[in-house]
Amino acid sequence: ASTLEEVATFNFKSGDRKKTVAEQQVGCAWGKGGLLSYALGGELSLYRAAGDAAPALVQYGHHKPVNALAFDPNANKLYSGSFDDATGTLRGILLGWDLAKGVAAPLAGEPHANGVMALAVCGNTIVSCASDDHVCFSEPPNMGTKVAIGSCPLGMGATASLVCVVTTLDKLVAFSVQKKERVAEIKLPFSPSCVAVAPSDGLVAVGGEDNIVHLLTPEGTEKHALARHRDKIAAVAFSPRSDRLASGCANKEIVVWDPQSGTPLVTGLQGFHSARISCLAWSPDGGTLASGGVDALIIVWNLEEK
């Protein structure tokens, strides 16, 4: 600092013309562990000493809202999805987080061409659904096979072997996780809003804008039409044992159903959320239900005490 002579140069250029804009460094600072530099593409690089040829640590994050999360208990990793347009090119962002270290890294390979809207862990496969109208079957740490949906997705449900997507063209599109390909497409007689697949793969629940939860067989035949909600269905979720189905609607009401008989098991879960219910999740033992809403609340329900 006293002589203004150059001590060291850190080169972030990879030689890939596609990365030129992403590698632009937009800020740097001295931290306790060394020199930190942040790139337009979202990389935070740490150099511990002036003579380092490569960063000791590179951390990644999200520029835009995180739209999807999926936890892999076998690898103790969390996957998060969003999008990025900081470099002038719209792309989907899919990060895998090492929860032991708190460090994330993107999956290598060609990303989605638009924002990731849904994620699921299907055995060793990470399934991502994006607004580029594709579903991708990835084997971390690499992006995998992209399969066209055929129209814009509204929601995705998945199990270890089956992935179902509902679209803006009122279609239910099914994919095989093992084959990594589309196996069925069903034209629905109603406008869908959300979908869930039973872990047993025996039923598919499709929430509709007609205020009805439609229970379909894997062949597409409607088994039950669950009509109790007074506004469009916003979220559906099967319990881990497939013996219960929870549905939430824009009228801020939750109903728990017996999917085999089509009868309600728990009703009256209303008056707690002050805005539309946006997501539902079961505990691993199936005894507890959590609901998230546009009112920025997460409510945990004791179903035994209703």
Short mmCIF file of C-alpha atoms in Angstrom, two decimals, residues 7-287:
data_model
loop_
_atom_site.label_atom_id
_atom_site.label_comp_id
_atom_site.label_asym_id
_atom_site.label_seq_id
_atom_site.Cartn_x
_atom_site.Cartn_y
_atom_site.Cartn_z
CA VAL A 7 2.22 -7.94 -5.21
CA ALA A 8 0.08 -10.61 -6.85
CA THR A 9 -2.50 -11.14 -9.59
CA PHE A 10 -5.45 -13.48 -9.34
CA ASN A 11 -6.80 -14.65 -12.70
CA PHE A 12 -10.43 -15.76 -12.83
CA LYS A 13 -10.56 -16.38 -16.58
CA SER A 14 -11.35 -19.99 -17.48
CA GLY A 15 -10.86 -19.55 -21.22
CA ASP A 16 -14.51 -20.42 -21.89
CA ARG A 17 -16.08 -17.56 -23.87
CA LYS A 18 -19.50 -18.41 -22.44
CA LYS A 19 -18.20 -17.68 -18.94
CA THR A 20 -16.58 -14.34 -19.73
CA VAL A 21 -19.44 -12.25 -18.34
CA ALA A 22 -20.07 -14.57 -15.37
CA GLU A 23 -16.40 -14.35 -14.37
CA GLN A 24 -16.45 -10.56 -14.10
CA GLN A 25 -15.43 -9.70 -10.55
CA VAL A 26 -17.79 -7.16 -9.01
CA GLY A 27 -16.44 -6.79 -5.46
CA CYS A 28 -13.59 -7.79 -3.18
CA ALA A 29 -12.77 -7.53 0.51
CA TRP A 30 -10.26 -8.73 3.06
CA GLY A 31 -11.78 -11.29 5.40
CA LYS A 32 -10.38 -13.02 8.46
CA GLY A 33 -9.42 -15.99 6.31
CA GLY A 34 -7.95 -14.07 3.39
CA LEU A 35 -9.06 -12.24 0.26
CA LEU A 36 -12.67 -12.63 -0.89
CA SER A 37 -13.81 -11.79 -4.41
CA TYR A 38 -17.36 -11.99 -5.76
CA ALA A 39 -18.23 -12.69 -9.40
CA LEU A 40 -21.25 -11.65 -11.44
CA GLY A 41 -22.02 -15.33 -12.00
CA GLY A 42 -22.48 -15.90 -8.26
CA GLU A 43 -19.10 -17.32 -7.20
CA LEU A 44 -17.54 -16.12 -3.94
CA SER A 45 -13.85 -17.07 -4.05
CA LEU A 46 -11.48 -17.13 -1.07
CA TYR A 47 -7.69 -16.83 -1.52
CA ARG A 48 -5.78 -17.40 1.72
CA ALA A 49 -2.39 -16.13 0.49
CA ALA A 50 -1.10 -13.87 -2.27
CA GLY A 51 0.73 -16.73 -3.95
CA ASP A 52 -2.28 -19.06 -4.24
CA ALA A 53 -2.75 -20.36 -7.78
CA ALA A 54 -6.38 -21.30 -7.10
CA PRO A 55 -8.97 -20.31 -4.49
CA ALA A 56 -9.00 -22.30 -1.26
CA LEU A 57 -12.81 -22.19 -1.25
CA VAL A 58 -15.55 -21.24 -3.70
CA GLN A 59 -19.05 -20.66 -2.37
CA TYR A 60 -22.23 -20.28 -4.41
CA GLY A 61 -25.58 -18.73 -3.58
CA HIS A 62 -28.86 -17.61 -5.12
CA HIS A 63 -29.42 -14.22 -6.77
CA LYS A 64 -33.19 -14.70 -6.99
CA PRO A 65 -35.93 -16.20 -4.80
CA VAL A 66 -35.51 -19.88 -3.97
CA ASN A 67 -38.53 -21.64 -5.49
CA ALA A 68 -37.84 -25.25 -4.54
CA LEU A 69 -36.07 -27.36 -1.90
CA ALA A 70 -35.44 -31.09 -1.64
CA PHE A 71 -33.54 -32.96 1.06
CA ASP A 72 -31.55 -36.13 0.38
CA PRO A 73 -31.22 -37.95 3.74
CA ASN A 74 -28.88 -40.59 2.35
CA ALA A 75 -26.26 -38.05 1.24
CA ASN A 76 -27.15 -35.45 3.90
CA LYS A 77 -27.48 -32.87 1.14
CA LEU A 78 -30.02 -30.17 0.45
CA TYR A 79 -30.87 -29.14 -3.11
CA SER A 80 -32.24 -25.69 -3.90
CA GLY A 81 -33.58 -24.24 -7.13
CA SER A 82 -34.05 -20.73 -8.47
CA PHE A 83 -33.02 -18.74 -11.54
CA ASP A 84 -30.41 -16.19 -12.57
CA ASP A 85 -30.31 -13.44 -15.17
CA ALA A 86 -27.41 -11.36 -13.83
CA THR A 87 -25.22 -12.13 -16.85
CA GLY A 88 -27.94 -11.22 -19.37
CA THR A 89 -28.81 -14.88 -20.02
CA LEU A 90 -31.74 -16.51 -18.24
CA ARG A 91 -30.83 -19.85 -16.69
CA GLY A 92 -32.03 -22.17 -13.97
CA ILE A 93 -29.92 -22.48 -10.83
CA LEU A 94 -29.69 -25.85 -9.06
CA LEU A 95 -27.36 -25.98 -6.07
CA GLY A 96 -26.38 -28.93 -3.90
CA TRP A 97 -25.51 -28.02 -0.30
CA ASP A 98 -23.11 -30.02 1.84
CA LEU A 99 -24.92 -29.62 5.16
CA ALA A 100 -21.88 -30.68 7.19
CA LYS A 101 -19.82 -27.81 5.75
CA GLY A 102 -22.53 -25.35 4.76
CA VAL A 103 -21.02 -25.02 1.29
CA ALA A 104 -22.96 -25.20 -1.98
CA ALA A 105 -21.94 -26.05 -5.53
CA PRO A 106 -23.96 -26.11 -8.76
CA LEU A 107 -24.47 -29.35 -10.61
CA ALA A 108 -22.02 -29.52 -13.51
CA GLY A 109 -23.26 -29.49 -17.08
CA GLU A 110 -25.87 -27.63 -19.07
CA PRO A 111 -28.42 -26.00 -16.71
CA HIS A 112 -32.11 -25.42 -17.28
CA ALA A 113 -32.83 -22.51 -19.64
CA ASN A 114 -35.31 -21.01 -17.17
CA GLY A 115 -36.10 -21.02 -13.47
CA VAL A 116 -36.33 -24.24 -11.47
CA MET A 117 -39.83 -24.46 -9.98
CA ALA A 118 -39.89 -27.93 -8.36
CA LEU A 119 -37.39 -30.50 -7.05
CA ALA A 120 -37.62 -34.08 -5.83
CA VAL A 121 -35.17 -36.71 -4.60
CA CYS A 122 -36.01 -40.02 -6.29
CA GLY A 123 -33.52 -42.55 -4.96
CA ASN A 124 -30.14 -41.57 -6.41
CA THR A 125 -31.76 -39.26 -8.95
CA ILE A 126 -32.53 -35.56 -8.47
CA VAL A 127 -35.55 -34.56 -10.57
CA SER A 128 -35.92 -30.88 -11.42
CA CYS A 129 -38.86 -29.27 -13.18
CA ALA A 130 -38.32 -25.86 -14.74
CA SER A 131 -40.14 -23.14 -16.62
CA ASP A 132 -38.19 -24.06 -19.75
CA ASP A 133 -40.86 -26.78 -20.10
CA HIS A 134 -38.44 -29.61 -19.29
CA VAL A 135 -37.93 -32.15 -16.56
CA CYS A 136 -34.31 -33.10 -15.87
CA PHE A 137 -33.15 -36.39 -14.32
CA SER A 138 -29.74 -35.76 -12.75
CA GLU A 139 -27.18 -37.93 -11.01
CA PRO A 140 -25.18 -35.56 -8.75
CA PRO A 141 -22.75 -33.97 -9.15
CA ASN A 142 -23.81 -33.67 -12.81
CA MET A 143 -26.91 -32.41 -14.57
CA GLY A 144 -28.59 -35.20 -16.46
CA THR A 145 -31.14 -35.99 -19.14
CA LYS A 146 -33.66 -33.27 -20.01
CA VAL A 147 -37.06 -34.46 -21.20
CA ALA A 148 -39.60 -32.11 -22.78
CA ILE A 149 -42.92 -31.75 -20.96
CA GLY A 150 -44.74 -30.35 -23.98
CA SER A 151 -46.18 -27.29 -22.25
CA CYS A 152 -45.60 -24.99 -19.29
CA PRO A 153 -45.61 -26.83 -15.94
CA LEU A 154 -47.81 -25.75 -13.03
CA GLY A 155 -46.70 -28.32 -10.47
CA MET A 156 -44.82 -31.59 -10.00
CA GLY A 157 -45.23 -34.62 -7.77
CA ALA A 158 -42.77 -37.50 -7.51
CA THR A 159 -41.93 -40.84 -5.91
CA ALA A 160 -38.88 -43.06 -6.29
CA SER A 161 -40.12 -44.37 -9.63
CA LEU A 162 -42.80 -42.00 -10.97
CA VAL A 163 -42.90 -38.26 -11.71
CA CYS A 164 -46.11 -36.45 -12.65
CA VAL A 165 -46.42 -32.88 -13.93
CA VAL A 166 -49.59 -30.85 -14.53
CA THR A 167 -49.47 -28.16 -17.21
CA THR A 168 -51.19 -25.04 -18.46
CA LEU A 169 -52.71 -27.05 -21.32
CA ASP A 170 -54.77 -29.02 -18.76
CA LYS A 171 -52.60 -32.12 -19.12
CA LEU A 172 -51.11 -34.64 -16.71
CA VAL A 173 -47.72 -35.84 -17.99
CA ALA A 174 -46.05 -38.87 -16.38
CA PHE A 175 -42.34 -39.77 -16.48
CA SER A 176 -40.42 -42.91 -15.52
CA VAL A 177 -37.48 -42.17 -13.22
CA GLN A 178 -35.72 -45.39 -14.21
CA LYS A 179 -36.14 -44.89 -17.97
CA LYS A 180 -35.77 -41.09 -17.77
CA GLU A 181 -38.49 -40.63 -20.34
CA ARG A 182 -42.12 -39.61 -20.70
CA VAL A 183 -44.44 -42.59 -20.38
CA ALA A 184 -47.95 -41.10 -20.50
CA GLU A 185 -49.90 -37.92 -21.23
CA ILE A 186 -53.51 -37.48 -20.15
CA LYS A 187 -55.84 -34.66 -21.18
CA LEU A 188 -57.77 -33.57 -18.10
CA PRO A 189 -61.42 -32.39 -18.24
CA PHE A 190 -60.59 -29.60 -15.76
CA SER A 191 -57.86 -27.03 -15.17
CA PRO A 192 -55.24 -28.43 -12.75
CA SER A 193 -53.34 -26.39 -10.18
CA CYS A 194 -51.17 -28.93 -8.27
CA VAL A 195 -50.32 -32.63 -8.14
CA ALA A 196 -49.01 -35.28 -5.74
CA VAL A 197 -48.11 -38.94 -6.27
CA ALA A 198 -48.71 -41.54 -3.57
CA PRO A 199 -45.45 -43.19 -2.39
CA SER A 200 -47.07 -46.52 -3.19
CA ASP A 201 -47.48 -45.27 -6.82
CA GLY A 202 -51.08 -46.42 -6.59
CA LEU A 203 -52.79 -43.04 -6.88
CA VAL A 204 -52.21 -39.56 -8.25
CA ALA A 205 -53.96 -36.60 -6.64
CA VAL A 206 -54.59 -33.60 -8.88
CA GLY A 207 -55.92 -30.38 -7.38
CA GLY A 208 -58.17 -28.40 -9.66
CA GLU A 209 -59.34 -24.87 -10.16
CA ASP A 210 -62.84 -26.40 -9.91
CA ASN A 211 -62.30 -26.67 -6.09
CA ILE A 212 -62.08 -30.48 -6.34
CA VAL A 213 -59.25 -32.91 -5.59
CA HIS A 214 -59.31 -35.54 -8.33
CA LEU A 215 -57.88 -38.94 -7.36
CA LEU A 216 -56.65 -40.77 -10.43
CA THR A 217 -55.32 -44.27 -10.97
CA PRO A 218 -51.92 -44.58 -12.74
CA GLU A 219 -53.88 -45.29 -15.93
CA GLY A 220 -55.66 -41.94 -15.64
CA THR A 221 -59.09 -43.18 -14.54
CA GLU A 222 -60.73 -41.03 -11.89
CA LYS A 223 -61.30 -43.04 -8.71
CA HIS A 224 -62.71 -40.27 -6.49
CA ALA A 225 -63.68 -36.62 -6.83
CA LEU A 226 -63.11 -35.10 -3.39
CA ALA A 227 -65.46 -32.14 -3.17
CA ARG A 228 -65.40 -30.17 0.07
CA HIS A 229 -63.27 -27.09 -0.60
CA ARG A 230 -64.86 -23.77 -1.52
CA ASP A 231 -61.99 -22.35 -3.57
CA LYS A 232 -59.37 -23.69 -5.97
CA ILE A 233 -56.99 -26.32 -4.63
CA ALA A 234 -53.53 -24.89 -3.96
CA ALA A 235 -51.61 -27.86 -2.51
CA VAL A 236 -51.94 -31.64 -2.09
CA ALA A 237 -49.67 -34.10 -0.26
CA PHE A 238 -49.79 -37.83 0.47
CA SER A 239 -48.57 -39.19 3.80
CA PRO A 240 -45.47 -41.45 3.67
CA ARG A 241 -47.62 -44.60 3.97
CA SER A 242 -50.08 -43.35 1.31
CA ASP A 243 -52.95 -43.86 3.77
CA ARG A 244 -53.81 -40.16 4.09
CA LEU A 245 -54.04 -37.23 1.72
CA ALA A 246 -53.96 -33.59 2.77
CA SER A 247 -55.36 -30.83 0.58
CA GLY A 248 -55.26 -27.07 1.04
CA CYS A 249 -57.12 -24.39 -0.87
CA ALA A 250 -57.17 -20.68 -1.59
CA ASN A 251 -59.95 -20.39 1.00
CA LYS A 252 -57.33 -21.15 3.69
CA GLU A 253 -58.84 -24.53 4.60
CA ILE A 254 -57.13 -27.91 5.03
CA VAL A 255 -58.84 -31.28 4.74
CA VAL A 256 -57.26 -34.67 5.45
CA TRP A 257 -58.75 -37.54 3.42
CA ASP A 258 -58.76 -41.32 3.28
CA PRO A 259 -57.64 -41.72 -0.35
CA GLN A 260 -58.96 -45.26 -0.67
CA SER A 261 -62.54 -44.52 0.41
CA GLY A 262 -62.55 -40.88 -0.61
CA THR A 263 -63.96 -39.78 2.75
CA PRO A 264 -62.68 -36.90 4.91
CA LEU A 265 -60.81 -37.90 8.07
CA VAL A 266 -60.06 -34.46 9.53
CA THR A 267 -61.97 -31.26 8.77
CA GLY A 268 -62.31 -27.85 10.36
CA LEU A 269 -58.65 -26.87 9.94
CA GLN A 270 -59.62 -23.36 9.00
CA GLY A 271 -59.31 -19.88 10.48
CA PHE A 272 -55.59 -20.14 11.23
CA HIS A 273 -53.94 -19.11 7.96
CA SER A 274 -54.97 -15.62 6.88
CA ALA A 275 -54.13 -16.13 3.20
CA ARG A 276 -53.95 -18.90 0.60
CA ILE A 277 -52.28 -22.14 1.63
CA SER A 278 -49.32 -22.69 -0.68
CA CYS A 279 -47.68 -25.96 0.44
CA LEU A 280 -48.17 -29.03 2.62
CA ALA A 281 -45.67 -31.56 4.05
CA TRP A 282 -45.92 -34.66 6.24
CA SER A 283 -43.49 -35.80 8.92
CA PRO A 284 -41.64 -39.07 8.15
CA ASP A 285 -43.90 -41.03 10.54
CA GLY A 286 -47.05 -39.53 9.01
CA GLY A 287 -48.33 -38.30 12.38
#
